[in-house]
Amino acid sequence: MSTTSTISREIADTLRTEILRQQYRCGERLPSERDLAARYNASRGAVREALSQLEQNGLISIHPGGARVQPIESASIAILGPLMNLSALPDPELVSQFLRTFAALATDNAKEAVEKANAEQLIRMKSLLVLLNQHAGDVETMQPHWINMLEYMATIADNLVVRLIGNDLKAQFVDQMMNLGLKPQLNKKNLNQVLNNLKQSLAKRDSELAGSAVQMYFNELRISIVADIKSRLANLQKRAG
Amino acid sequence: MSTTSTISREIADTLRTEILRQQYRCGERLPSERDLAARYNASRGAVREALSQLEQNGLISIHPGGARVQPIESASIAILGPLMNLSALPDPELVSQFLRTFAALATDNAKEAVEKANAEQLIRMKSLLVLLNQHAGDVETMQPHWINMLEYMATIADNLVVRLIGNDLKAQFVDQMMNLGLKPQLNKKNLNQVLNNLKQSLAKRDSELAGSAVQMYFNELRISIVADIKSRLANLQKRAG
DNA sequence: CCGACCAATTTGGTCTGACCAATTGAACAC
DNA sequence: GTGTTCAATTGGTCAGACCAAATTGGTCGG
């Protein structure tokens, strides 16, 4: 649903990819709006809307005299998705950073959730944990229950800043990961420890323990996923070489 | 510098504020581009660019038939700045969430920095820590040294995702906080413990300890700042009532 | 009274062509 | 070389037009 395809969006996508591929050097001037309009067979208005989006992305800065490419480190999160889509398989380093970041935020959510949960919310978390335990055998079917748990923790923590970042990150990352059809292999022993720690943290309302449990889970997930991507990359290279 | 004032930007700012003030109910249709153009005495093109920016902000979704207001929880980080600027004094709850989030990311950076730092980087961090200790007496002059330390840790951690989020958060938050001229009062005993833990973490390359030290620092900072804002708000209310 | 259907209107997406002010860049004078 | 000047370029804005999709409101059948 949603993403209605428009000329301006297509232009923005194309230019964004070109910039992320570093086909324009940082600081370099982009072609003029009129040139771009000619190149893409579009009107200046469409080009301007595209450039306006790229400026919002922090990829370029538009001044009278010309639009200049900005260093990628000063861009906004919105570019992470396109950055990961530059090739069929995302950069494992970037994926690792992504999961680290996601872990940090989820950990904070877990801590705050356990801290401020009321009795009813505590019970609900415990019941969600039971579901997690029931599916501990199969990572595949456990996934949605993890999402439920983390989502519910986020609801309790009720941190707008984290939620907004999480939205962006999810939009940029999760959907694209799904497409890869990753089947992470989690160490069962460690997973059991995660679930046990989570259980204890809920029982004793120990927020630090809850945080470290979530942290450990994401750590496992990260290591597994990154390894998977790296091995796929190695296979590709072997086939190509 | 930079922010050249353009009509489209002004329109975007005005509409953004109106939406954040909930002057349009969520799901409600915005006035048509033609209406807005008439209202702001501007051309449709300018209005379209403004709306395009708001769509990038996740505040509205534009479809043929009309632009509709989206729930704020599905917006992007870019709205946090405007959200905090709705009134002279920002919502303390939002500030608290901000600092929590910032803490979570800085903590992760600290952990990774201590983990992967080479000998030279370790030395540099120690020297930065010496500077911190020298200014431990005065929170005011210590601030820039903290920024240096955290910035250097971020450089070592070299996590693009965290950096981009940090950029956004800083752009939305830090500058506006500076204007308030806050003078946080940190508990000296706790501050000393933070510095000591940091020192030990560097000596033993204990990433967890480094993380908890940074966490504790931000915790102190957050409590102090939030209390400050709350007391100011109380003063304002007393004067008004 | 209600729901399904259809046409008129409205709305966003795009294009063309035009004007202004600021910037740029090259020719020019020193 | 260096500083100045001036014309070409560039972004910002406007007006008016067309199309396709969505909305709206009225009509018709139940």
Coordinates of C-alpha atoms (C1' of nucleotides) in Angstrom, one line a residue:
Chain A
M1 CA 0.0 0.0 0.0
S2 CA 0.9 3.7 0.3
T3 CA 4.0 4.6 -1.7
T4 CA 2.2 6.0 -4.7
S5 CA 4.8 6.4 -7.4
T6 CA 5.4 9.9 -8.6
I7 CA 8.0 11.4 -10.9
S8 CA 9.4 13.6 -8.1
R9 CA 9.9 10.5 -5.9
E10 CA 11.6 8.6 -8.7
I11 CA 13.9 11.4 -9.3
A12 CA 14.7 11.7 -5.6
D13 CA 15.3 8.0 -5.4
T14 CA 17.6 8.0 -8.3
L15 CA 19.6 11.0 -7.1
R16 CA 19.8 9.7 -3.6
T17 CA 21.2 6.4 -4.8
E18 CA 23.7 8.3 -7.0
I19 CA 24.8 10.4 -4.1
L20 CA 25.1 7.4 -1.7
R21 CA 27.2 5.7 -4.4
Q22 CA 29.4 8.7 -4.2
Q23 CA 29.0 9.5 -7.8
Y24 CA 29.1 13.1 -6.8
R25 CA 32.0 14.1 -4.6
C26 CA 31.2 15.7 -1.3
G27 CA 30.9 19.4 -1.6
E28 CA 30.5 19.1 -5.4
R29 CA 27.7 21.0 -7.1
L30 CA 24.8 19.1 -8.4
P31 CA 23.6 19.8 -11.9
S32 CA 21.2 22.7 -12.0
E33 CA 17.5 22.1 -11.6
R34 CA 17.0 22.9 -15.3
D35 CA 19.7 20.3 -16.3
L36 CA 18.2 17.7 -14.1
A37 CA 14.7 18.4 -15.5
A38 CA 16.1 17.9 -19.0
R39 CA 17.9 14.7 -18.0
Y40 CA 14.9 13.1 -16.4
N41 CA 12.4 14.5 -18.9
A42 CA 10.5 16.2 -16.2
S43 CA 9.5 19.7 -15.2
R44 CA 11.5 21.9 -12.9
G45 CA 8.7 21.6 -10.3
A46 CA 9.1 17.9 -10.1
V47 CA 12.9 18.2 -9.8
R48 CA 12.5 20.9 -7.1
E49 CA 10.3 18.6 -5.1
A50 CA 12.8 15.8 -5.4
L51 CA 15.7 18.1 -4.3
S52 CA 13.6 19.4 -1.4
Q53 CA 13.3 15.8 -0.2
L54 CA 17.0 15.2 -0.5
E55 CA 17.6 18.3 1.5
Q56 CA 15.3 17.1 4.2
N57 CA 17.4 13.9 4.1
G58 CA 20.4 16.0 4.9
L59 CA 22.1 14.8 1.7
I60 CA 22.4 18.1 0.0
S61 CA 22.1 21.7 0.9
I62 CA 20.4 24.0 -1.5
H63 CA 21.6 27.6 -1.9
P64 CA 21.1 30.2 -4.6
G65 CA 24.0 29.4 -6.9
G66 CA 23.6 25.6 -6.7
A67 CA 22.9 22.6 -4.6
R68 CA 25.9 21.0 -2.9
V69 CA 26.4 17.5 -1.7
Q70 CA 26.8 17.1 2.1
P71 CA 29.0 14.6 3.9
I72 CA 27.0 11.5 4.7
E73 CA 27.8 11.7 8.4
S74 CA 25.5 14.8 8.5
A75 CA 22.6 13.1 6.8
S76 CA 19.4 11.9 8.6
I77 CA 18.4 8.4 9.5
A78 CA 16.1 8.2 6.5
I79 CA 19.1 7.4 4.3
L80 CA 20.0 4.2 6.1
G81 CA 17.4 2.2 4.1
P82 CA 18.6 3.3 0.7
L83 CA 22.2 2.9 1.9
M84 CA 21.5 -0.7 2.8
N85 CA 19.8 -1.3 -0.5
L86 CA 22.7 -0.2 -2.6
S87 CA 23.5 -3.9 -3.4
A88 CA 21.5 -7.1 -3.1
L89 CA 23.2 -8.0 0.2
P90 CA 23.5 -5.2 2.7
D91 CA 26.9 -4.3 4.2
P92 CA 27.2 -6.7 7.2
E93 CA 29.1 -3.9 9.2
L94 CA 26.1 -1.6 8.7
V95 CA 23.7 -4.4 9.7
S96 CA 25.7 -5.0 12.8
Q97 CA 25.6 -1.3 13.8
F98 CA 21.9 -1.3 13.1
L99 CA 21.3 -4.2 15.5
R100 CA 23.6 -2.7 18.1
T101 CA 21.6 0.5 18.0
F102 CA 18.3 -1.2 18.1
A103 CA 19.5 -3.3 21.0
A104 CA 20.5 -0.1 22.9
L105 CA 17.1 1.4 22.5
A106 CA 15.2 -1.8 23.2
T107 CA 17.3 -2.3 26.3
D108 CA 16.4 1.1 27.6
N109 CA 12.8 0.4 26.9
A110 CA 13.0 -2.8 28.8
K111 CA 14.5 -1.2 31.8
E112 CA 12.0 1.6 31.9
A113 CA 9.1 -0.8 31.3
V114 CA 10.0 -3.0 34.2
E115 CA 10.6 0.1 36.4
K116 CA 7.3 1.7 35.8
A117 CA 4.9 -1.1 34.9
N118 CA 1.8 -1.4 37.1
A119 CA 0.5 -4.7 38.3
E120 CA -1.7 -5.4 35.3
Q121 CA 1.1 -4.6 32.9
L122 CA 3.5 -6.8 34.8
I123 CA 1.1 -9.7 34.5
R124 CA 0.7 -9.1 30.8
M125 CA 4.4 -9.2 30.3
K126 CA 4.6 -12.4 32.2
S127 CA 2.0 -14.0 30.0
L128 CA 3.9 -12.8 26.9
L129 CA 7.0 -14.4 28.4
V130 CA 5.1 -17.7 28.7
L131 CA 4.4 -17.6 25.0
L132 CA 8.1 -16.9 24.3
N133 CA 9.0 -19.9 26.4
Q134 CA 6.5 -22.1 24.6
H135 CA 8.1 -21.3 21.3
A136 CA 11.7 -21.4 22.5
G137 CA 12.3 -24.5 20.4
D138 CA 11.8 -22.8 17.0
V139 CA 13.4 -19.5 16.3
E140 CA 11.1 -19.0 13.4
T141 CA 7.8 -19.1 15.3
M142 CA 9.3 -17.3 18.3
Q143 CA 10.0 -14.2 16.3
P144 CA 6.5 -12.7 16.3
H145 CA 6.3 -13.2 20.0
W146 CA 9.5 -11.4 20.6
I147 CA 8.1 -8.5 18.6
N148 CA 5.0 -8.6 20.7
M149 CA 7.0 -8.5 23.9
L150 CA 9.3 -5.7 22.8
E151 CA 6.4 -3.7 21.4
Y152 CA 4.5 -4.1 24.7
M153 CA 7.5 -2.9 26.6
A154 CA 7.8 0.1 24.3
T155 CA 4.1 0.8 25.1
I156 CA 4.8 0.8 28.8
A157 CA 8.0 2.7 28.6
D158 CA 6.1 5.3 26.5
N159 CA 9.2 7.1 25.4
L160 CA 8.2 9.2 22.4
V161 CA 11.8 9.8 21.4
V162 CA 12.7 6.1 21.4
R163 CA 9.5 5.3 19.6
L164 CA 10.1 7.7 16.8
I165 CA 13.7 6.5 16.3
G166 CA 12.4 3.0 16.4
N167 CA 9.9 3.8 13.7
D168 CA 12.5 5.1 11.5
L169 CA 14.9 2.3 12.1
K170 CA 12.2 -0.3 11.5
A171 CA 11.1 1.4 8.3
Q172 CA 14.7 1.5 7.1
F173 CA 15.7 -1.9 8.3
V174 CA 13.3 -4.5 9.4
D175 CA 11.3 -4.8 6.2
Q176 CA 14.4 -5.2 4.1
M177 CA 15.8 -7.8 6.5
M178 CA 12.6 -9.8 6.1
N179 CA 13.1 -10.0 2.4
L180 CA 16.4 -11.7 2.9
G181 CA 14.6 -14.5 4.6
L182 CA 17.2 -14.8 7.3
K183 CA 16.9 -17.7 9.7
P184 CA 19.1 -16.8 12.6
Q185 CA 20.5 -19.6 14.6
L186 CA 20.4 -18.7 18.3
N187 CA 22.4 -20.6 20.9
K188 CA 19.8 -22.5 22.9
K189 CA 21.7 -22.3 26.1
N190 CA 22.1 -18.5 25.8
L191 CA 18.5 -18.2 24.8
N192 CA 17.3 -20.0 27.8
Q193 CA 19.4 -17.8 30.0
V194 CA 17.8 -14.8 28.4
L195 CA 14.3 -16.1 29.1
N196 CA 15.2 -17.0 32.6
N197 CA 16.7 -13.6 33.3
L198 CA 13.7 -12.0 31.9
K199 CA 11.5 -14.1 34.1
Q200 CA 13.5 -13.2 37.2
S201 CA 13.5 -9.6 36.3
L202 CA 9.8 -9.5 36.1
A203 CA 9.4 -11.4 39.3
K204 CA 11.7 -9.1 41.2
R205 CA 11.1 -6.0 39.2
D206 CA 14.8 -5.8 38.5
S207 CA 15.1 -3.4 35.6
E208 CA 18.8 -3.8 35.2
L209 CA 18.4 -7.5 34.8
A210 CA 15.6 -7.0 32.3
G211 CA 17.9 -4.7 30.3
S212 CA 20.8 -7.1 30.3
A213 CA 18.5 -9.9 29.2
V214 CA 17.2 -7.9 26.2
Q215 CA 20.7 -6.9 25.5
M216 CA 21.9 -10.4 25.4
Y217 CA 19.1 -11.5 23.1
F218 CA 20.0 -8.8 20.6
N219 CA 23.6 -9.7 20.9
E220 CA 22.9 -13.3 19.9
L221 CA 20.6 -12.1 17.1
R222 CA 23.3 -9.8 15.8
I223 CA 26.1 -12.3 15.8
S224 CA 24.0 -14.8 14.0
I225 CA 22.6 -12.5 11.4
V226 CA 25.9 -10.9 10.6
A227 CA 27.6 -14.3 10.3
D228 CA 24.8 -15.4 7.9
I229 CA 25.2 -12.3 5.7
K230 CA 29.0 -12.7 5.7
S231 CA 28.8 -16.3 4.6
R232 CA 26.4 -15.4 1.8
L233 CA 28.7 -12.7 0.6
A234 CA 31.6 -15.2 0.7
N235 CA 29.6 -17.6 -1.4
L236 CA 28.8 -14.9 -3.9
Q237 CA 32.5 -14.0 -4.2
K238 CA 33.5 -17.6 -4.6
R239 CA 31.0 -18.0 -7.4
A240 CA 32.1 -14.8 -9.1
G241 CA 35.8 -15.4 -8.6
Chain B
M1 CA 24.0 30.2 9.7
S2 CA 22.6 28.5 6.5
T3 CA 18.8 28.3 6.9
T4 CA 17.9 30.7 4.1
S5 CA 14.4 31.7 4.6
T6 CA 12.0 30.7 1.8
I7 CA 8.3 30.9 1.5
S8 CA 7.9 27.2 1.2
R9 CA 9.9 26.7 4.4
E10 CA 7.8 29.3 6.3
I11 CA 4.6 27.5 5.1
A12 CA 6.0 24.2 6.2
D13 CA 7.0 25.6 9.6
T14 CA 3.6 27.2 10.2
L15 CA 1.7 24.0 9.1
R16 CA 4.0 21.8 11.2
T17 CA 3.4 23.9 14.3
E18 CA -0.3 23.8 13.7
I19 CA -0.3 20.1 13.3
L20 CA 1.8 19.5 16.4
R21 CA -0.6 21.8 18.3
Q22 CA -3.2 19.4 17.1
Q23 CA -5.2 22.0 15.4
Y24 CA -6.0 19.3 12.9
R25 CA -7.3 16.1 14.2
C26 CA -5.4 13.0 13.3
G27 CA -6.8 11.5 10.1
E28 CA -8.4 14.8 9.2
R29 CA -7.9 16.2 5.7
L30 CA -5.7 19.2 5.3
P31 CA -7.0 22.1 3.2
S32 CA -6.3 21.6 -0.5
E33 CA -3.1 22.9 -2.0
R34 CA -5.1 25.6 -3.7
D35 CA -6.7 26.7 -0.5
L36 CA -3.4 26.8 1.3
A37 CA -1.9 28.7 -1.5
A38 CA -4.6 31.3 -1.2
R39 CA -4.3 31.4 2.5
Y40 CA -0.6 32.0 2.5
N41 CA -0.7 34.2 -0.5
A42 CA 1.7 31.9 -2.3
S43 CA 1.8 29.7 -5.4
R44 CA 0.8 26.1 -5.4
G45 CA 4.4 25.2 -6.1
A46 CA 5.5 26.7 -2.9
V47 CA 2.7 25.0 -1.0
R48 CA 3.6 21.7 -2.6
E49 CA 7.2 21.9 -1.6
A50 CA 6.1 22.6 2.0
L51 CA 3.7 19.7 2.0
S52 CA 6.4 17.5 0.6
Q53 CA 8.6 18.4 3.5
L54 CA 5.9 17.6 6.0
E55 CA 5.4 14.3 4.3
Q56 CA 9.1 13.6 4.7
N57 CA 8.6 14.4 8.4
G58 CA 5.9 11.7 8.5
L59 CA 3.4 14.2 9.7
I60 CA 1.0 13.9 6.8
S61 CA 0.5 11.5 4.0
I62 CA -0.4 12.9 0.6
H63 CA -2.8 11.0 -1.7
P64 CA -4.7 12.0 -4.7
G65 CA -7.9 13.2 -3.0
G66 CA -6.2 15.0 -0.2
A67 CA -3.4 15.1 2.4
R68 CA -4.2 13.6 5.7
V69 CA -2.7 14.1 9.1
Q70 CA -0.8 11.1 10.5
P71 CA -0.6 10.1 14.1
I72 CA 2.4 11.8 15.8
E73 CA 3.8 8.4 16.8
S74 CA 4.5 7.6 13.2
A75 CA 6.4 10.8 12.5
S76 CA 10.2 11.1 12.2
I77 CA 12.7 12.4 14.7
A78 CA 12.8 15.7 12.8
I79 CA 9.7 16.8 14.5
L80 CA 11.1 16.6 18.0
G81 CA 12.7 20.0 17.7
P82 CA 9.6 21.8 16.7
L83 CA 7.7 19.8 19.3
M84 CA 9.9 21.1 22.0
N85 CA 9.6 24.6 20.7
L86 CA 5.9 24.8 21.0
S87 CA 6.2 26.8 24.1
A88 CA 9.0 28.9 25.7
L89 CA 9.8 26.1 28.1
P90 CA 9.9 22.5 26.8
D91 CA 7.9 19.7 28.2
P92 CA 10.1 18.3 31.0
E93 CA 8.8 14.8 30.3
L94 CA 10.0 15.1 26.7
V95 CA 13.3 16.4 27.8
S96 CA 13.7 13.5 30.2
Q97 CA 13.0 11.0 27.4
F98 CA 15.4 12.8 25.2
L99 CA 18.2 12.5 27.7
R100 CA 17.4 8.9 28.4
T101 CA 17.7 8.1 24.7
F102 CA 20.9 10.1 24.4
A103 CA 22.2 8.2 27.4
A104 CA 21.4 4.9 25.8
L105 CA 23.3 5.7 22.6
A106 CA 26.2 7.3 24.4
T107 CA 26.5 4.3 26.6
D108 CA 26.6 2.0 23.7
N109 CA 29.3 4.2 22.1
A110 CA 31.3 4.1 25.3
K111 CA 31.1 0.3 25.5
E112 CA 32.2 -0.2 21.9
A113 CA 34.9 2.5 22.1
V114 CA 36.5 0.8 25.1
E115 CA 36.2 -2.5 23.4
K116 CA 37.8 -1.7 20.1
A117 CA 40.1 1.2 21.0
N118 CA 43.8 0.7 20.0
A119 CA 46.7 1.7 22.3
E120 CA 46.9 5.2 20.9
Q121 CA 43.2 5.8 21.2
L122 CA 43.2 4.5 24.8
I123 CA 45.9 7.0 25.7
R124 CA 44.0 9.8 24.2
M125 CA 40.9 8.9 26.1
K126 CA 42.9 8.8 29.3
S127 CA 44.2 12.3 28.6
L128 CA 40.7 13.5 27.9
L129 CA 39.7 12.0 31.2
V130 CA 42.5 13.9 33.0
L131 CA 41.0 17.1 31.6
L132 CA 37.6 16.1 32.9
N133 CA 39.1 15.5 36.4
Q134 CA 40.8 18.9 36.4
H135 CA 37.5 20.6 35.8
A136 CA 35.5 18.4 38.1
G137 CA 34.9 21.4 40.4
D138 CA 32.9 23.5 38.0
V139 CA 30.2 21.9 36.0
E140 CA 30.1 24.8 33.6
T141 CA 33.7 24.5 32.3
M142 CA 33.5 20.7 32.5
Q143 CA 30.7 20.6 29.9
P144 CA 32.9 21.1 26.7
H145 CA 35.3 18.4 28.0
W146 CA 32.5 16.0 28.3
I147 CA 31.5 16.8 24.8
N148 CA 35.0 16.2 23.7
M149 CA 35.2 12.8 25.4
L150 CA 31.8 11.6 24.2
E151 CA 32.6 12.8 20.7
Y152 CA 35.9 11.0 20.7
M153 CA 34.3 7.8 21.9
A154 CA 31.8 8.2 19.1
T155 CA 34.7 8.5 16.7
I156 CA 36.3 5.3 17.9
A157 CA 33.0 3.4 18.0
D158 CA 32.5 4.5 14.5
N159 CA 28.8 3.5 14.4
L160 CA 27.2 5.3 11.5
V161 CA 23.6 4.5 12.7
V162 CA 24.3 5.9 16.2
R163 CA 26.1 8.9 14.6
L164 CA 23.2 9.8 12.4
I165 CA 20.7 9.5 15.2
G166 CA 23.0 11.5 17.4
N167 CA 23.1 14.2 14.7
D168 CA 19.4 14.5 14.5
L169 CA 19.0 14.5 18.2
K170 CA 21.6 17.1 18.7
A171 CA 20.1 19.3 16.0
Q172 CA 16.7 18.9 17.6
F173 CA 17.7 19.2 21.2
V174 CA 21.1 20.4 22.2
D175 CA 21.0 23.9 20.6
Q176 CA 17.7 24.6 22.1
M177 CA 18.8 23.5 25.5
M178 CA 21.8 25.8 25.3
N179 CA 19.5 28.8 24.8
L180 CA 17.8 28.0 28.1
G181 CA 21.1 28.6 29.9
L182 CA 20.7 25.6 32.1
K183 CA 23.2 25.2 34.8
P184 CA 22.8 21.6 36.0
Q185 CA 23.9 20.9 39.5
L186 CA 25.6 17.5 39.7
N187 CA 26.1 15.6 42.8
K188 CA 29.8 15.8 43.4
K189 CA 30.1 12.4 45.0
N190 CA 28.3 10.7 42.2
L191 CA 30.3 12.7 39.7
N192 CA 33.6 11.5 41.3
Q193 CA 32.4 8.0 41.1
V194 CA 31.6 8.4 37.4
L195 CA 35.1 9.7 36.8
N196 CA 36.7 7.0 38.9
N197 CA 34.7 4.2 37.1
L198 CA 35.7 5.7 33.8
K199 CA 39.3 5.7 34.8
Q200 CA 39.1 2.1 35.9
S201 CA 37.3 1.0 32.8
L202 CA 40.0 2.5 30.7
A203 CA 42.8 0.9 32.7
K204 CA 41.2 -2.5 32.6
R205 CA 39.5 -2.1 29.3
D206 CA 36.2 -2.9 31.0
S207 CA 33.6 -1.9 28.5
E208 CA 30.6 -2.6 30.8
L209 CA 32.1 -0.4 33.4
A210 CA 32.6 2.4 30.9
G211 CA 29.1 2.0 29.8
S212 CA 27.6 2.2 33.3
A213 CA 29.8 5.2 34.0
V214 CA 28.5 7.1 31.1
Q215 CA 25.0 6.0 32.0
M216 CA 25.4 7.3 35.5
Y217 CA 26.6 10.6 34.2
F218 CA 23.6 11.1 32.0
N219 CA 21.3 10.0 34.8
E220 CA 22.7 12.8 37.0
L221 CA 22.4 15.3 34.2
R222 CA 18.9 14.3 33.4
I223 CA 17.6 14.5 36.9
S224 CA 19.1 17.9 37.4
I225 CA 17.9 19.3 34.2
V226 CA 14.4 18.0 34.5
A227 CA 14.2 19.4 38.0
D228 CA 15.4 22.7 36.8
I229 CA 12.8 23.0 34.1
K230 CA 10.1 21.8 36.4
S231 CA 10.9 24.5 39.0
R232 CA 10.9 27.1 36.3
L233 CA 7.5 26.0 35.1
A234 CA 6.3 26.1 38.7
N235 CA 7.6 29.7 39.0
L236 CA 5.8 30.7 35.8
Q237 CA 2.6 29.2 37.0
K238 CA 2.8 30.9 40.3
R239 CA 3.4 34.3 38.6
A240 CA 0.5 33.6 36.3
G241 CA -1.9 32.3 39.0
Chain C
dC1 C1' -35.2 4.4 5.4
dC2 C1' -31.1 2.3 3.6
dG3 C1' -27.5 0.8 0.4
dA4 C1' -25.7 0.7 -4.3
dC5 C1' -24.5 3.1 -8.3
dC6 C1' -23.1 7.0 -11.3
dA7 C1' -21.8 11.7 -12.8
dA8 C1' -19.9 16.2 -11.5
dT9 C1' -16.6 18.3 -8.8
dT10 C1' -12.5 18.5 -6.3
dT11 C1' -7.8 17.2 -5.5
dG12 C1' -3.1 16.0 -6.2
dG13 C1' 0.7 15.4 -10.0
dT14 C1' 2.8 17.5 -13.7
dC15 C1' 4.0 20.7 -17.4
dT16 C1' 5.2 25.3 -19.6
dG17 C1' 7.0 29.6 -19.5
dA18 C1' 8.0 33.6 -17.2
dC19 C1' 10.4 37.1 -13.7
dC20 C1' 13.4 38.3 -9.8
dA21 C1' 17.4 38.4 -6.7
dA22 C1' 21.5 36.3 -5.3
dT23 C1' 25.6 33.9 -6.7
dT24 C1' 29.1 32.7 -9.8
dG25 C1' 32.7 33.1 -12.9
dA26 C1' 35.3 35.1 -16.4
dA27 C1' 36.9 39.2 -18.7
dC28 C1' 38.9 43.3 -17.6
dA29 C1' 41.7 47.0 -15.5
dC30 C1' 45.3 47.9 -12.3
Chain D
dG1 C1' 49.1 38.6 -9.6
dT2 C1' 45.1 41.1 -7.7
dG3 C1' 40.9 43.4 -7.3
dT4 C1' 36.8 45.0 -9.9
dT5 C1' 33.0 44.7 -12.8
dC6 C1' 29.4 42.7 -15.3
dA7 C1' 26.9 39.2 -17.8
dA8 C1' 25.3 34.5 -17.5
dT9 C1' 23.7 31.1 -14.4
dT10 C1' 21.0 29.4 -10.6
dG11 C1' 17.5 28.9 -7.1
dG12 C1' 12.8 30.9 -5.5
dT13 C1' 8.4 32.1 -6.9
dC14 C1' 4.5 32.8 -9.6
dA15 C1' 0.4 32.1 -13.0
dG16 C1' -2.3 29.2 -15.7
dA17 C1' -3.2 24.9 -17.8
dC18 C1' -4.2 19.7 -18.3
dC19 C1' -4.8 14.9 -16.7
dA20 C1' -6.1 10.9 -13.8
dA21 C1' -7.7 9.5 -9.4
dA22 C1' -10.5 10.3 -5.5
dT23 C1' -14.3 12.5 -3.3
dT24 C1' -18.8 14.0 -3.1
dG25 C1' -23.6 14.2 -3.6
dG26 C1' -27.6 13.0 -5.7
dT27 C1' -30.3 9.4 -7.9
dC28 C1' -32.3 5.1 -8.1
dG29 C1' -33.8 0.5 -6.6
dG30 C1' -34.8 -2.2 -2.7

